[in-house]
């Protein structure tokens, strides 16, 4: 198998867990580039009220995003790194 791009290593990672139970709305997808301060997603209650918002702490790339709507407090939501 021939590589077309150089290997890049992730040396710093950020793992986000749900701070509340509700509905998870991700604003990024796997492999998206994110920038410091960019909104990554939010948890809302059943009435659409925002319970918690998540922002990138540094520039990086999205490694994993939870794809389900329903979320319980403490469950993993998203991981990104640089």
Coordinates of N, CA and C in Angstrom, one line a residue:
X1 N 0.8 -1.2 0.0 CA 0.0 0.0 0.0 C 0.9 1.2 0.0
X2 N 0.7 2.1 -0.9 CA 1.5 3.3 -1.1 C 0.9 4.5 -0.3
X3 N 1.7 5.2 0.5 CA 1.2 6.4 1.2 C 1.3 7.6 0.3
X4 N 0.3 8.4 0.3 CA 0.3 9.6 -0.5 C 0.5 10.9 0.3
X5 N 0.4 10.8 1.6 CA 0.6 11.9 2.5 C 1.5 11.5 3.7
X6 N 2.3 12.4 4.2 CA 3.1 12.1 5.4 C 2.3 11.8 6.6
X7 N 2.8 10.9 7.5 CA 2.1 10.6 8.7 C 2.2 11.8 9.6
X8 N 1.0 12.1 10.3 CA 1.0 13.1 11.3 C 0.6 12.5 12.6
X9 N 1.3 12.9 13.6 CA 1.1 12.4 15.0 C 0.3 13.4 15.8
X10 N -0.6 12.9 16.6 CA -1.4 13.6 17.5 C -0.6 13.6 18.9
X11 N -0.2 14.7 19.4 CA 0.6 14.7 20.6 C -0.2 15.3 21.8
X12 N -1.3 16.0 21.4 CA -2.1 16.6 22.5 C -3.6 16.3 22.1
X13 N -4.3 15.8 23.1 CA -5.7 15.5 22.9 C -6.6 16.1 23.9
X14 N -7.8 16.4 23.5 CA -8.9 16.9 24.4 C -10.1 16.0 24.2
X15 N -10.6 15.5 25.3 CA -11.8 14.6 25.3 C -12.9 15.2 26.1
X16 N -14.0 15.4 25.4 CA -15.2 16.1 26.0 C -16.2 15.1 26.4
X17 N -16.7 15.2 27.7 CA -17.8 14.4 28.2 C -19.0 15.3 28.4
X18 N -20.1 14.7 28.4 CA -21.4 15.4 28.6 C -21.5 16.0 30.0
X19 N -21.7 17.2 30.2 CA -21.9 17.9 31.5 C -23.4 17.8 31.9
X20 N -24.2 17.4 31.1 CA -25.7 17.3 31.4 C -26.3 16.2 30.5
X21 N -27.4 15.7 30.9 CA -28.2 14.8 30.1 C -29.1 15.6 29.2
X22 N -29.4 15.2 28.0 CA -30.2 15.9 27.0 C -30.0 15.5 25.6
X23 N -30.0 16.4 24.7 CA -29.8 16.2 23.3 C -28.5 16.8 22.8
X24 N -27.7 16.0 22.2 CA -26.3 16.5 21.7 C -26.4 17.0 20.3
X25 N -26.0 18.2 20.0 CA -26.0 18.8 18.7 C -24.5 19.2 18.4
X26 N -23.9 18.3 17.6 CA -22.5 18.6 17.2 C -22.4 19.6 16.0
X27 N -21.5 20.5 16.1 CA -21.4 21.5 15.0 C -20.1 21.2 14.1
X28 N -19.5 20.1 14.4 CA -18.3 19.7 13.6 C -18.5 18.2 13.3
X29 N -17.7 17.7 12.3 CA -17.6 16.3 11.9 C -16.2 15.8 12.1
X30 N -16.1 14.5 12.1 CA -14.8 13.8 12.2 C -13.9 14.3 11.0
X31 N -12.7 14.6 11.4 CA -11.6 15.1 10.5 C -11.7 16.6 10.1
X32 N -12.7 17.3 10.7 CA -12.8 18.7 10.5 C -11.6 19.4 11.2
X33 N -11.1 20.4 10.7 CA -10.1 21.3 11.4 C -10.9 22.3 12.3
X34 N -10.5 22.4 13.5 CA -11.1 23.4 14.4 C -10.1 24.4 14.9
X35 N -10.6 25.5 15.3 CA -9.7 26.6 15.7 C -10.1 27.0 17.2
X36 N -9.1 27.5 17.9 CA -9.2 28.0 19.2 C -10.5 28.9 19.4
X37 N -11.4 28.5 20.3 CA -12.6 29.3 20.5 C -13.8 28.9 19.7
X38 N -13.6 28.0 18.7 CA -14.7 27.6 17.8 C -15.7 26.8 18.6
X39 N -17.0 27.0 18.4 CA -18.0 26.2 19.0 C -18.1 24.9 18.4
X40 N -18.0 23.8 19.2 CA -18.0 22.4 18.7 C -19.3 21.8 18.8
X41 N -20.2 22.2 19.7 CA -21.5 21.6 19.9 C -22.1 22.1 21.1
X42 N -23.3 21.6 21.4 CA -24.1 22.0 22.6 C -25.1 20.9 23.0
X43 N -25.4 20.9 24.2 CA -26.5 20.0 24.7 C -27.7 20.9 25.0
X44 N -28.8 20.4 24.6 CA -30.1 21.1 24.8 C -31.1 20.2 25.5
X45 N -32.0 20.8 26.2 CA -33.1 20.0 26.9 C -34.2 19.7 25.8
X46 N -35.2 19.0 26.2 CA -36.3 18.6 25.3 C -37.0 19.8 24.7
X47 N -36.9 21.0 25.4 CA -37.6 22.2 24.9 C -36.7 23.1 24.0
X48 N -35.4 22.7 23.8 CA -34.5 23.4 23.0 C -33.7 24.4 23.7
X49 N -33.8 24.4 25.0 CA -33.0 25.3 25.8 C -31.5 24.8 25.9
X50 N -30.6 25.6 25.7 CA -29.2 25.2 25.8 C -28.7 25.0 27.2
X51 N -28.3 23.8 27.5 CA -27.8 23.4 28.8 C -26.3 23.6 29.0
X52 N -25.6 23.3 27.9 CA -24.1 23.4 28.0 C -23.5 23.6 26.6
X53 N -22.6 24.4 26.4 CA -21.9 24.7 25.1 C -20.4 24.2 25.2
X54 N -19.9 23.7 24.1 CA -18.5 23.2 24.1 C -17.7 24.0 23.0
X55 N -16.5 24.5 23.4 CA -15.7 25.2 22.6 C -14.3 24.6 22.5
X56 N -13.6 24.8 21.4 CA -12.2 24.3 21.3 C -11.3 25.1 22.1
X57 N -10.4 24.5 22.8 CA -9.4 25.1 23.6 C -8.1 25.5 22.8
X58 N -8.0 24.9 21.6 CA -6.8 25.1 20.8 C -7.1 24.7 19.3
X59 N -6.3 25.0 18.4 CA -6.4 24.6 17.0 C -6.1 23.1 17.0
X60 N -6.9 22.3 16.1 CA -6.6 20.9 16.0 C -7.5 20.3 15.0
X61 N -7.6 19.0 15.0 CA -8.5 18.2 14.1 C -9.4 17.3 15.0
X62 N -10.7 17.2 14.5 CA -11.6 16.3 15.2 C -11.3 14.9 15.0
X63 N -11.2 14.1 16.0 CA -10.9 12.7 15.9 C -12.1 11.8 16.1
X64 N -13.1 12.2 16.9 CA -14.3 11.4 17.1 C -15.4 12.3 17.5
X65 N -16.6 12.1 17.0 CA -17.8 12.8 17.4 C -18.9 11.8 17.6
X66 N -19.6 11.9 18.7 CA -20.8 11.1 19.0 C -21.9 11.4 18.0
X67 N -22.5 10.4 17.4 CA -23.4 10.6 16.3 C -24.9 10.5 16.8
X68 N -25.1 10.2 18.0 CA -26.5 10.0 18.5 C -27.0 11.3 19.1
X69 N -28.3 11.5 19.1 CA -28.9 12.7 19.6 C -29.0 12.6 21.1
X70 N -29.5 11.5 21.7 CA -29.7 11.4 23.1 C -28.4 11.2 23.8
X71 N -28.2 11.9 24.9 CA -26.9 11.8 25.7 C -27.2 11.8 27.2
X72 N -26.4 11.0 27.9 CA -26.5 11.0 29.4 C -25.3 11.7 29.9
X73 N -25.4 12.4 31.0 CA -24.3 13.1 31.7 C -23.2 12.1 31.9
X74 N -22.0 12.5 31.5 CA -20.8 11.7 31.7 C -20.4 10.9 30.5
X75 N -21.3 10.8 29.5 CA -20.9 10.1 28.3 C -20.0 10.9 27.4
X76 N -19.1 10.2 26.6 CA -18.2 10.9 25.7 C -19.0 11.6 24.6
X77 N -18.5 12.8 24.2 CA -19.2 13.5 23.1 C -18.3 13.7 21.9
X78 N -17.0 14.1 22.2 CA -16.2 14.5 21.1 C -14.7 14.4 21.6
X79 N -13.8 14.2 20.6 CA -12.4 14.2 20.9 C -11.7 14.9 19.7
X80 N -10.7 15.8 20.1 CA -9.9 16.5 19.1 C -8.5 16.6 19.6
X81 N -7.6 16.8 18.6 CA -6.2 16.9 19.1 C -5.4 17.6 18.0
X82 N -4.1 17.8 18.4 CA -3.2 18.5 17.5 C -1.8 17.8 17.6

